[in-house]
Short mmCIF file of C-alpha atoms and ligand atoms in Angstrom, two decimals:
data_model
loop_
_atom_site.label_atom_id
_atom_site.label_comp_id
_atom_site.label_asym_id
_atom_site.label_seq_id
_atom_site.Cartn_x
_atom_site.Cartn_y
_atom_site.Cartn_z
CA MET C 422 87.68 2.83 9.40
CA LEU C 423 88.73 5.52 11.89
CA HIS C 424 86.72 8.72 11.61
CA PRO C 425 88.73 11.88 12.26
CA MET C 426 87.22 14.28 14.80
CA ASP C 427 86.24 16.88 12.24
CA GLU C 428 84.54 14.44 9.88
CA THR C 429 80.85 14.58 8.97
CA VAL C 430 79.28 11.69 7.09
CA ILE C 431 76.04 12.35 5.22
CA SER C 432 74.21 9.33 3.83
CA VAL C 433 72.48 9.44 0.48
CA GLY C 434 69.72 6.83 0.47
CA GLY C 435 67.91 5.24 -2.44
CA GLU C 436 68.52 2.08 -4.45
CA THR C 437 72.31 2.42 -4.27
CA PRO C 438 73.10 4.28 -1.05
CA TYR C 439 76.46 5.91 -0.43
CA ASP C 440 78.11 8.35 1.96
CA VAL C 441 79.36 11.88 1.45
CA VAL C 442 82.37 12.48 3.70
CA VAL C 443 83.06 16.11 4.62
CA SER C 444 86.22 17.03 6.51
CA ALA C 445 89.37 19.10 6.13
CA ASP C 446 91.20 16.06 4.83
CA PRO C 447 88.91 13.05 4.15
CA PHE C 448 91.33 11.14 1.90
CA GLY C 449 91.77 8.31 4.41
CA ALA C 450 88.26 7.16 3.49
CA LEU C 451 89.26 6.46 -0.14
CA PRO C 452 90.67 2.90 0.06
CA GLU C 453 87.52 1.64 1.76
CA LEU C 454 85.37 3.14 -1.01
CA VAL C 455 87.28 1.26 -3.73
CA LYS C 456 87.90 -1.87 -1.65
CA GLY C 457 88.89 -4.85 -3.79
CA ALA C 458 90.16 -2.68 -6.65
CA ALA C 459 93.65 -3.58 -7.82
CA ARG C 460 93.84 -0.38 -9.91
CA ALA C 461 92.47 3.13 -9.73
CA ALA C 462 92.58 5.88 -12.33
CA VAL C 463 92.91 9.37 -10.83
CA LEU C 464 91.58 12.06 -13.20
CA PHE C 465 92.34 15.73 -12.56
CA ALA C 466 92.73 19.07 -14.35
CA PRO C 467 95.78 21.34 -13.85
CA PRO C 468 94.25 23.86 -11.37
CA VAL C 469 93.83 21.11 -8.75
CA ALA C 470 97.25 19.49 -9.25
CA SER C 471 98.29 20.46 -5.71
CA HIS C 472 95.50 18.31 -4.26
CA VAL C 473 96.19 15.16 -6.27
CA GLY C 474 99.17 14.03 -4.20
CA ARG C 475 97.03 13.34 -1.14
CA VAL C 476 94.60 11.29 -3.22
CA VAL C 477 97.39 9.26 -4.80
CA ARG C 478 99.10 8.65 -1.44
CA ALA C 479 95.91 7.39 0.19
CA LEU C 480 95.40 4.87 -2.62
CA ALA C 481 99.06 3.86 -2.94
CA ASP C 482 99.30 3.26 0.83
CA ALA C 483 96.49 0.74 0.42
CA GLY C 484 98.47 -1.11 -2.27
CA ILE C 485 96.36 0.07 -5.20
CA ALA C 486 98.13 0.60 -8.55
CA ILE C 487 97.43 4.12 -9.78
CA THR C 488 97.13 5.58 -13.26
CA VAL C 489 97.17 9.38 -13.01
CA ILE C 490 95.47 11.05 -15.98
CA GLU C 491 95.51 14.79 -16.56
CA ILE C 492 92.46 16.10 -18.42
CA PRO C 493 91.76 19.56 -19.90
CA ASP C 494 90.22 21.99 -17.43
CA ALA C 495 86.57 22.80 -16.84
CA GLU C 496 84.06 22.43 -19.72
CA SER C 497 86.81 21.81 -22.30
CA GLY C 498 87.64 18.57 -20.49
CA LYS C 499 84.04 17.40 -20.30
CA THR C 500 83.92 15.89 -23.79
CA ILE C 501 83.62 12.55 -25.53
CA GLU C 502 87.17 13.07 -26.84
CA THR C 503 88.54 13.29 -23.29
CA ALA C 504 86.49 10.26 -22.27
CA GLN C 505 87.88 8.30 -25.24
CA ARG C 506 91.42 9.24 -24.31
CA VAL C 507 90.83 8.09 -20.72
CA TRP C 508 89.22 4.82 -21.85
CA ALA C 509 92.28 4.15 -24.01
CA ARG C 510 94.49 4.58 -20.93
CA LEU C 511 92.25 2.24 -18.90
CA GLY C 512 92.56 -0.32 -21.69
CA ASP C 513 96.35 -0.01 -21.75
CA ALA C 514 96.51 -0.46 -17.98
CA GLY C 515 94.21 -3.50 -18.06
CA PHE C 516 91.36 -2.04 -16.00
CA THR C 517 88.81 -4.67 -15.04
CA ARG C 518 85.27 -4.55 -13.69
CA THR C 519 86.51 -4.44 -10.08
CA ASP C 520 88.81 -1.46 -10.65
CA ALA C 521 87.81 2.15 -9.98
CA VAL C 522 87.87 5.72 -11.25
CA VAL C 523 88.52 8.71 -9.00
CA GLY C 524 87.75 12.23 -10.27
CA VAL C 525 89.47 15.12 -8.50
CA GLY C 526 88.20 18.63 -9.22
CA GLY C 527 85.16 20.79 -9.82
CA GLY C 528 81.86 19.58 -11.22
CA ALA C 529 83.18 19.34 -14.76
CA ALA C 530 85.96 16.92 -13.81
CA THR C 531 83.74 14.79 -11.58
CA ASP C 532 80.95 14.68 -14.21
CA LEU C 533 83.53 13.42 -16.74
CA ALA C 534 85.02 10.90 -14.30
CA GLY C 535 81.57 9.55 -13.48
CA PHE C 536 80.71 9.24 -17.16
CA VAL C 537 83.98 7.42 -17.89
CA ALA C 538 83.17 5.01 -15.03
CA ALA C 539 79.53 4.57 -16.08
CA CYS C 540 80.55 3.37 -19.55
CA TRP C 541 83.74 1.39 -18.85
CA LEU C 542 82.73 -2.28 -18.94
CA ARG C 543 79.15 -0.98 -18.54
CA GLY C 544 79.84 0.50 -15.15
CA VAL C 545 82.66 0.42 -12.61
CA ARG C 546 82.93 2.05 -9.20
CA TRP C 547 83.89 5.70 -9.00
CA VAL C 548 84.54 8.33 -6.35
CA PRO C 549 84.29 12.08 -6.90
CA VAL C 550 86.74 14.10 -4.81
CA ALA C 551 84.97 17.46 -5.05
CA THR C 552 87.35 20.40 -4.76
CA SER C 553 85.04 23.29 -5.77
CA LEU C 554 82.15 24.52 -3.67
CA ALA C 555 79.70 23.86 -6.52
CA GLY C 556 81.13 20.36 -6.83
CA MET C 557 80.68 19.60 -3.13
CA VAL C 558 77.18 20.96 -2.69
CA ASP C 559 75.79 20.01 -6.07
CA ALA C 560 77.59 18.19 -8.89
CA ALA C 561 79.27 15.36 -6.96
CA VAL C 562 76.12 14.39 -5.08
CA GLY C 563 73.26 12.76 -6.94
CA GLY C 564 74.68 10.31 -9.43
CA LYS C 565 74.26 12.35 -12.62
CA THR C 566 77.29 12.06 -14.89
CA GLY C 567 77.88 13.31 -18.40
CA VAL C 568 79.68 15.20 -21.12
CA ASN C 569 78.93 18.12 -23.43
CA ILE C 570 78.48 17.65 -27.17
CA ALA C 571 78.18 20.17 -30.00
CA ALA C 572 74.38 20.07 -29.74
CA GLY C 573 74.46 21.21 -26.11
CA LYS C 574 75.76 20.90 -22.55
CA ASN C 575 75.18 17.69 -20.59
CA LEU C 576 73.20 16.11 -23.44
CA VAL C 577 75.02 12.78 -23.18
CA GLY C 578 75.33 11.06 -19.85
CA ALA C 579 74.16 8.41 -17.43
CA PHE C 580 72.77 8.08 -13.94
CA HIS C 581 75.60 6.27 -12.17
CA PRO C 582 75.77 6.85 -8.40
CA PRO C 583 79.29 6.91 -6.94
CA SER C 584 80.45 4.53 -4.22
CA GLY C 585 81.11 7.56 -2.03
CA VAL C 586 81.87 11.27 -2.27
CA LEU C 587 84.78 13.09 -0.62
CA CYS C 588 84.55 16.80 0.18
CA PRO C 589 87.98 18.03 1.33
CA ILE C 590 87.15 21.43 2.80
CA SER C 591 90.87 22.27 2.89
CA ALA C 592 90.90 22.24 -0.94
CA LEU C 593 88.65 25.31 -0.98
CA GLN C 594 91.66 27.37 0.17
CA THR C 595 92.92 27.40 -3.42
CA LEU C 596 89.53 27.96 -5.06
CA PRO C 597 89.23 31.46 -6.60
CA GLN C 598 86.72 33.75 -4.81
CA THR C 599 84.66 34.07 -7.99
CA GLN C 600 84.12 30.30 -7.92
CA MET C 601 83.30 30.36 -4.19
CA ARG C 602 80.63 32.95 -4.77
CA ALA C 603 79.21 31.04 -7.76
CA GLY C 604 78.94 27.90 -5.61
CA LEU C 605 77.13 29.88 -2.94
CA ALA C 606 74.28 30.64 -5.36
CA GLU C 607 73.37 26.93 -5.24
CA VAL C 608 73.66 27.02 -1.44
CA VAL C 609 71.22 29.96 -1.28
CA LYS C 610 68.85 28.02 -3.56
CA GLY C 611 68.96 25.13 -1.08
CA GLY C 612 68.02 27.55 1.71
CA PHE C 613 64.95 28.82 -0.12
CA ILE C 614 63.63 25.45 -1.27
CA ALA C 615 64.32 23.33 1.80
CA ASP C 616 66.45 24.66 4.67
CA PRO C 617 65.76 28.21 5.91
CA ALA C 618 68.63 27.88 8.44
CA ILE C 619 70.97 28.29 5.46
CA LEU C 620 69.53 31.75 4.84
CA THR C 621 69.84 32.81 8.49
CA LEU C 622 73.45 31.63 8.59
CA ILE C 623 74.38 33.73 5.55
CA GLU C 624 72.43 36.74 6.80
CA GLY C 625 74.32 36.50 10.10
CA ASP C 626 77.80 36.28 8.55
CA PRO C 627 78.12 36.72 4.78
CA ALA C 628 81.90 37.11 5.05
CA GLY C 629 82.07 33.77 6.86
CA ALA C 630 80.05 32.19 4.07
CA LEU C 631 82.78 33.18 1.62
CA ASP C 632 85.67 32.10 3.87
CA PRO C 633 86.85 28.48 3.43
CA ALA C 634 88.29 28.51 6.95
CA SER C 635 85.04 29.62 8.59
CA PRO C 636 82.73 27.25 10.49
CA VAL C 637 79.86 29.10 8.81
CA LEU C 638 80.96 27.93 5.37
CA ARG C 639 81.45 24.41 6.70
CA GLU C 640 77.93 24.32 8.09
CA LEU C 641 76.52 25.71 4.84
CA VAL C 642 78.28 22.98 2.85
CA GLU C 643 76.88 20.26 5.07
CA ARG C 644 73.36 21.70 5.10
CA LYS C 645 73.23 22.04 1.31
CA ILE C 646 74.56 18.51 0.83
CA ARG C 647 71.79 17.25 3.15
CA VAL C 648 69.18 19.07 1.07
CA LYS C 649 70.44 17.49 -2.15
CA ALA C 650 70.88 14.08 -0.50
CA ARG C 651 67.25 14.07 0.67
CA VAL C 652 65.93 15.01 -2.76
CA VAL C 653 68.00 12.62 -4.86
CA ALA C 654 67.44 9.72 -2.47
CA GLU C 655 63.75 10.02 -3.26
CA ASP C 656 64.09 10.77 -6.95
CA LEU C 657 67.35 9.70 -8.59
CA ARG C 658 66.01 9.86 -12.12
CA GLU C 659 64.38 13.27 -12.04
CA SER C 660 60.81 12.08 -12.42
CA GLY C 661 59.28 14.24 -9.69
CA LEU C 662 60.70 15.74 -6.50
CA ARG C 663 64.12 16.41 -8.04
CA GLU C 664 62.53 19.15 -10.11
CA ILE C 665 62.53 21.44 -7.04
CA LEU C 666 66.31 21.68 -7.48
CA ASN C 667 65.43 23.66 -10.59
CA TYR C 668 64.42 26.70 -8.48
CA GLY C 669 65.90 29.72 -10.28
CA HIS C 670 67.14 27.54 -13.13
CA THR C 671 64.54 28.19 -15.86
CA MET C 672 65.88 31.74 -16.22
CA ALA C 673 69.46 30.72 -15.33
CA HIS C 674 69.67 28.24 -18.21
CA ALA C 675 68.31 30.86 -20.62
CA ILE C 676 70.91 33.42 -19.46
CA GLU C 677 73.70 30.88 -19.86
CA LYS C 678 72.54 30.19 -23.40
CA VAL C 679 72.22 33.89 -24.29
CA GLU C 680 75.69 34.50 -22.82
CA ARG C 681 77.04 31.50 -24.80
CA TYR C 682 78.13 29.85 -21.56
CA ARG C 683 80.62 32.60 -20.75
CA TRP C 684 78.75 33.35 -17.53
CA ARG C 685 79.49 31.15 -14.53
CA HIS C 686 76.52 28.89 -13.80
CA GLY C 687 76.25 30.23 -10.25
CA ASP C 688 76.03 33.83 -11.42
CA ALA C 689 73.21 32.88 -13.80
CA VAL C 690 71.48 30.99 -10.97
CA SER C 691 71.72 34.10 -8.80
CA VAL C 692 69.84 36.20 -11.37
CA GLY C 693 67.46 33.26 -11.85
CA LEU C 694 66.69 33.18 -8.11
CA MET C 695 65.79 36.87 -8.29
CA TYR C 696 63.50 36.23 -11.27
CA ALA C 697 61.77 33.34 -9.49
CA ALA C 698 61.25 35.56 -6.42
CA LEU C 699 59.74 38.31 -8.62
CA LEU C 700 57.46 35.82 -10.39
CA GLY C 701 56.41 34.38 -7.05
CA ARG C 702 55.41 37.81 -5.76
CA ARG C 703 53.50 38.61 -8.95
CA THR C 704 51.56 35.35 -8.76
CA GLY C 705 50.47 35.96 -5.17
CA ARG C 706 52.94 33.64 -3.49
CA ILE C 707 55.31 34.55 -0.68
CA ASP C 708 57.29 37.77 -1.25
CA VAL C 709 60.98 36.92 -0.84
CA VAL C 710 62.19 39.56 -3.31
CA ASP C 711 63.96 41.84 -0.82
CA ARG C 712 65.38 38.94 1.16
CA THR C 713 66.70 37.23 -1.95
CA ARG C 714 68.28 40.45 -3.20
CA ALA C 715 69.91 41.21 0.18
CA ILE C 716 71.40 37.72 0.58
CA LEU C 717 72.74 37.49 -2.98
CA THR C 718 74.15 41.02 -2.87
CA SER C 719 75.91 40.30 0.43
CA LEU C 720 77.73 37.47 -1.40
CA ASN C 721 78.67 39.74 -4.33
CA LEU C 722 76.37 37.79 -6.65
CA PRO C 723 74.55 39.53 -9.55
CA VAL C 724 70.85 40.35 -9.09
CA THR C 725 70.02 42.21 -12.32
CA TYR C 726 70.27 41.51 -16.03
CA ARG C 727 70.34 43.62 -19.16
CA ARG C 728 67.10 45.17 -20.36
CA ASP C 729 67.42 44.34 -24.06
CA ALA C 730 67.61 40.56 -23.73
CA TRP C 731 63.96 39.51 -23.25
CA ASP C 732 63.41 38.56 -26.89
CA LEU C 733 66.32 36.14 -26.62
CA LEU C 734 65.53 34.87 -23.14
CA LEU C 735 61.89 33.89 -23.73
CA PRO C 736 62.64 31.49 -26.63
CA ALA C 737 65.64 30.16 -24.71
CA MET C 738 63.39 29.35 -21.73
CA ARG C 739 60.94 27.60 -24.05
CA VAL C 740 63.55 25.15 -25.27
CA ASP C 741 65.02 24.45 -21.85
CA LYS C 742 65.61 20.72 -21.67
CA LYS C 743 63.48 20.56 -18.54
CA ALA C 744 60.51 22.25 -20.24
CA ARG C 745 57.57 19.97 -21.01
CA GLY C 746 55.67 20.68 -24.22
CA THR C 747 55.29 24.42 -24.88
CA ALA C 748 54.30 25.59 -21.39
CA LEU C 749 57.00 27.24 -19.33
CA ARG C 750 57.61 25.57 -16.01
CA PHE C 751 58.96 27.36 -12.99
CA VAL C 752 59.65 26.28 -9.46
CA LEU C 753 58.16 28.95 -7.18
CA LEU C 754 57.79 29.19 -3.40
CA ARG C 755 54.49 28.95 -1.55
CA ASP C 756 56.62 29.69 1.50
CA VAL C 757 60.31 29.44 2.36
CA GLY C 758 61.04 25.70 2.26
CA LYS C 759 57.82 24.95 0.35
CA PRO C 760 58.51 24.89 -3.40
CA GLU C 761 56.01 23.93 -6.06
CA THR C 762 56.16 23.55 -9.82
CA VAL C 763 54.03 26.02 -11.75
CA ARG C 764 53.13 26.30 -15.46
CA ILE C 765 53.00 29.86 -16.69
CA ASP C 766 51.80 30.78 -20.18
CA ASP C 767 51.04 34.48 -19.58
CA GLU C 768 53.77 36.28 -21.50
CA THR C 769 52.79 39.69 -20.14
CA LEU C 770 53.26 38.45 -16.59
CA LEU C 771 56.61 36.90 -17.48
CA ARG C 772 57.77 40.07 -19.13
CA ASP C 773 56.59 42.37 -16.34
CA ALA C 774 58.56 40.32 -13.83
CA TYR C 775 61.56 40.55 -16.13
CA GLU C 776 61.27 44.37 -16.27
CA GLU C 777 61.79 44.40 -12.50
CA LEU C 778 64.92 42.32 -12.94
CA THR C 779 66.50 44.92 -15.18
CA THR C 780 66.26 47.86 -12.77
N1 NAD L 862 76.15 16.09 -12.06
C1 NAD L 862 75.38 17.02 -11.57
O1 NAD L 862 74.34 16.75 -10.95
C2 NAD L 862 75.78 18.45 -11.73
C3 NAD L 862 75.12 19.44 -10.99
C4 NAD L 862 75.55 20.75 -11.12
C5 NAD L 862 76.59 21.06 -11.98
N2 NAD L 862 77.17 20.07 -12.69
C6 NAD L 862 78.28 20.38 -13.60
O2 NAD L 862 79.36 20.88 -12.83
C7 NAD L 862 80.11 21.78 -13.62
C8 NAD L 862 80.33 23.06 -12.84
O3 NAD L 862 81.07 22.75 -11.70
P1 NAD L 862 82.07 23.85 -11.09
O4 NAD L 862 81.31 25.07 -10.81
O5 NAD L 862 82.81 23.17 -10.01
O6 NAD L 862 83.00 24.22 -12.33
P2 NAD L 862 84.39 23.57 -12.85
O7 NAD L 862 84.45 22.13 -12.63
O8 NAD L 862 84.55 24.09 -14.22
O9 NAD L 862 85.45 24.26 -11.88
C9 NAD L 862 85.64 25.65 -11.94
C10 NAD L 862 87.13 25.98 -11.99
O10 NAD L 862 87.66 25.84 -10.68
C11 NAD L 862 88.80 24.99 -10.73
N3 NAD L 862 88.92 24.37 -9.40
C12 NAD L 862 88.15 23.43 -8.84
N4 NAD L 862 88.53 23.20 -7.58
C13 NAD L 862 89.59 24.02 -7.34
C14 NAD L 862 90.41 24.26 -6.22
N5 NAD L 862 90.20 23.64 -5.05
N6 NAD L 862 91.42 25.15 -6.34
C15 NAD L 862 91.62 25.83 -7.52
N7 NAD L 862 90.86 25.66 -8.60
C16 NAD L 862 89.85 24.77 -8.51
C17 NAD L 862 88.52 24.04 -11.85
O11 NAD L 862 89.68 23.39 -12.27
C18 NAD L 862 87.94 25.03 -12.87
O12 NAD L 862 88.96 25.76 -13.49
C19 NAD L 862 79.36 21.97 -14.92
O13 NAD L 862 79.95 21.18 -15.92
C20 NAD L 862 77.97 21.46 -14.59
O14 NAD L 862 77.30 20.96 -15.73
C21 NAD L 862 76.80 18.79 -12.58
#
C-alpha cells in the first residue's frame, strides 16, 4: 500500500494488533483493512453524509459490494433496535464471516458499528472511520464497542478490536466547534496522565488546538492517540492500567447522570478534570489546579459546576460502574504524567474540594 506524504500510522499492540491511520484523507487504506471481504456495510448518521462518498468509492474501487445503511444520529442510534435493523440488512445481503462492517461518524456511530460487527456471526472484521475529534482520540481506539439500554449507557457491549482505524483529519472541517472543544477535554486528560507535551502545545496555541486546519491540532490528535494506544495495548479488558484513562471521569460520570445526559461528555470531563486537580491538591499531591483551569478555559471548556448539586453528585459517584464496592475511586496525579488510583472515603474532604469547584 502506498502511504501518502501526510500520513501517520500509529500501531496499537496487544493480542490483536492494528494500525490507526491519521491523514487528511486516509480512505485509500480501507480496502487493505477489509481484504478478502466480498461485501462491506457502511453505517453512518446524517450529519456525516458528506463524508460517506469517499468511503464508498474507496471500497467500490476495490470491487467490494457495498450496503450503505443510515442510522439515527448520536446516542439515539446507539441502541439494540438499530443493531437489529442493521443485522436484518446484513442477513438480506448475505453477509458472511469474511465480510466487514465500516462505521463512519462520531463515537456513537463507531461504537454501534463495532457492536454490530462483534455479534454478527460471533465476530466479523470492522473499521471505524472516526469523523469527530472525540472519536479519533478516544472512542475508535481501544476495541470497546457497545450500545445503550434503558438501564444505562454502554451497559451492553463487547471488546472487539477493529482491523484498523481511519482518522480523516479533513472531516473535522464540518464538525461543530462545540464538539471540537468537547473532544479536546479528552486530549487535555491525555496530557495530564501521560504526555505533558500535549499541555505545552495547547498553552502555546489554544486557537490552533481548536482549528482543524492547524498543525497543532494534528499533533494533538496523534499524541492523544499514542497515549490511548499505549494504555489499551497493555490492558484491553480494563483490569489495571486502563483505569488511568478514568482521570476526571468519576465526577464527569456523576455530572452526566445528574444532567440526564444532556451535557456533552467532554464538558463533563472538563469539570471532572478540575475536580480531580482540586482533590489532588487537597490530598498533598501535585498542585495542577491553576494550570488545569487555564488550559480548559483557553479552550472555552467549563471549569465550574452548580453549588446545589452535591447531594445528587455524591450518590451518583458511588454507583459509577467503575466504582468497586462502596469506596470511591479517583485517578489523581502524583506528578504530571504520573497518575495513580486512590480510594477516598472522607466525605468532608470530597465536599470541601467540591466547594472550590462551585466558585
Ligand atoms: N468505545 C470507547 O472506548 C468509547 C470511548 C469514549 C466515548 N465513547 C462513546 O462515544 C460517544 C461520544 O462520541 P462523540 O463525542 O464523537 O459523539 P457523537 O458520536 O454523538 O457525535 C457528536 C455529533 O457530531 C456529529 N459528527 C461527527 N463527526 C462529524 C463531522 N465530521 N461533521 C459534522 N458532524 C459530525 C455526530 O453525527 C453527532 O451529531 C458516546 O456514545 C460514548 O459512549 C466510546
